Each structure stands twice: as C-alpha cells, then as structure tokens.
Amino acid sequence: MSWISEILKDLRYLLFFHEKARRQPVQKVELIVEVSFETFVQVCFTDASGEYRIRTFNGKKWSTEIFLYEEREVMFSVFVNNDLQKKDQNIVMIKKVNDEIKARQKIDLSHTLLYEGWFKLE
C-alpha cells in the first residue's frame, strides 16, 4: 500500500510542477543598481520564491529580472564600499515592475566613511 501512496505523491508533484511551468508570470520585476565609480557592491533581494539572495559584483552597474507568479513585494537593498573615500559619489537604485519604474532612489555617499551600511529601497 505504501508504494501506491508514493506513486500518487509523485504524480501530484508532477502535475503541480507542470501546472506551475505552464502559467504565465503575473509580474516582471527588474532591479537595477548604478554606481558612479567602480567598486565592490553587495545586493540583497528576495527572489521569485520569496527567499533572500545576496549577489556581489565589482563595477558600476548590476541588474536582474525576477518573474513572479503572484503579486508581492520584492525587498531590495545595496551595500557599497567607498574604500578610496572618493568625493561626490552616489548610487542609484531602481525597481521596475512590468517595465515601469515603481521606485527610484539616488543616494549620495559620504567621502569620510569606507561604507555606510545597507541602503534599502522602499
């Protein structure tokens, strides 16, 4: 009897996976970070399943697209190093939903600090 329940469980999983793969996403969320100088950056965000992810990059620009199958908010924050303490530097954080800008924030960085912590886009 247990092998029948295992087969049924596997069948339910396959049907659920097939249905989920066939559905069209409800939202496309694009997260963009632009830094005015080349540096090391960490980006924290929630992915399509709601799990926290941290990505790192060296450079001036980073972006990712997240396809959601249900409407919900995507958390987005950035950590930037200004280890050379450059003056007049900034970061721009942009969140687009279905190719429309929903949030944009420009943050001026302090030239007296190596880093200022995590900047969160609301």
XYZ file of C-alpha atoms in Angstrom:
122
model
C 0.000 0.000 0.000
C 2.865 2.419 0.684
C 4.227 2.126 -2.864
C 0.827 3.278 -4.167
C 0.899 6.341 -1.928
C 4.438 7.128 -3.126
C 3.329 6.898 -6.757
C 0.337 9.143 -6.044
C 2.580 11.637 -4.253
C 4.975 11.683 -7.230
C 2.069 12.085 -9.635
C 0.653 15.047 -7.644
C 4.106 16.670 -7.656
C 4.468 16.238 -11.429
C 1.009 17.674 -12.067
C 1.710 20.654 -9.799
C 5.105 21.280 -11.439
C 3.586 21.051 -14.920
C 0.786 23.489 -13.996
C 3.254 25.949 -12.474
C 5.534 25.761 -15.531
C 2.574 26.397 -17.838
C 1.382 29.529 -16.020
C 2.412 32.949 -17.207
C 4.125 35.267 -14.714
C 1.930 37.954 -13.157
C 4.772 40.437 -12.727
C 8.253 41.017 -14.066
C 10.388 42.889 -11.544
C 13.714 44.330 -12.626
C 16.215 45.520 -10.020
C 18.989 47.882 -11.117
C 21.994 49.323 -9.261
C 24.130 52.057 -10.815
C 27.253 53.275 -9.011
C 29.112 56.423 -10.073
C 32.518 54.744 -9.624
C 33.922 51.219 -9.854
C 33.780 49.418 -6.516
C 32.707 46.251 -4.707
C 28.932 46.074 -4.193
C 26.595 43.610 -2.476
C 22.930 43.428 -3.464
C 20.308 41.740 -1.277
C 16.846 40.944 -2.650
C 14.017 38.448 -2.393
C 13.744 36.066 -5.336
C 10.674 34.585 -7.042
C 10.092 32.155 -4.179
C 10.484 34.858 -1.502
C 13.931 33.656 -0.378
C 16.661 36.166 0.431
C 19.559 36.269 -2.032
C 22.823 38.202 -1.887
C 24.781 38.849 -5.070
C 28.126 40.627 -5.311
C 29.801 42.442 -8.172
C 32.739 44.675 -8.941
C 31.970 47.509 -11.278
C 29.453 50.252 -11.879
C 26.196 48.534 -12.856
C 24.185 45.434 -11.948
C 20.674 44.258 -12.785
C 18.455 41.201 -12.550
C 14.930 40.217 -13.589
C 12.551 38.316 -11.319
C 9.372 36.741 -12.678
C 6.591 36.455 -10.076
C 3.588 34.160 -10.362
C 1.713 36.019 -7.639
C 1.730 39.691 -6.723
C 4.004 40.531 -3.819
C 6.705 42.973 -2.842
C 10.357 42.311 -3.645
C 12.810 43.523 -0.987
C 15.873 45.309 -2.412
C 18.918 46.721 -0.601
C 22.517 47.577 -1.513
C 25.834 47.724 0.361
C 28.563 49.831 -1.286
C 32.222 50.217 -0.360
C 33.855 53.617 -0.820
C 37.235 52.352 0.317
C 39.154 55.093 -1.520
C 36.847 57.689 0.111
C 36.115 59.376 -3.191
C 34.179 62.648 -3.038
C 30.878 63.392 -4.799
C 29.963 59.747 -5.435
C 26.467 58.224 -5.451
C 24.432 55.142 -6.128
C 21.091 54.878 -7.886
C 18.667 52.087 -7.029
C 15.791 51.406 -9.443
C 12.907 48.947 -9.233
C 10.836 48.389 -12.364
C 7.601 46.398 -12.389
C 6.424 45.288 -15.828
C 8.914 47.728 -17.444
C 7.543 50.723 -15.499
C 9.684 52.458 -12.871
C 7.976 51.963 -9.495
C 10.768 53.226 -7.255
C 13.972 55.151 -7.817
C 16.363 56.464 -5.213
C 19.636 58.368 -5.580
C 21.919 58.191 -2.551
C 24.935 60.447 -2.096
C 27.830 58.655 -0.415
C 29.961 60.143 2.303
C 33.608 60.613 1.379
C 34.662 60.287 5.027
C 33.358 56.742 5.527
C 34.506 53.483 3.936
C 30.909 52.234 3.985
C 27.597 53.390 5.447
C 25.707 50.120 5.795
C 22.811 48.742 3.766
C 20.693 51.161 1.731
C 17.147 49.904 1.344
C 14.823 50.891 -1.486
C 11.299 51.353 -0.205
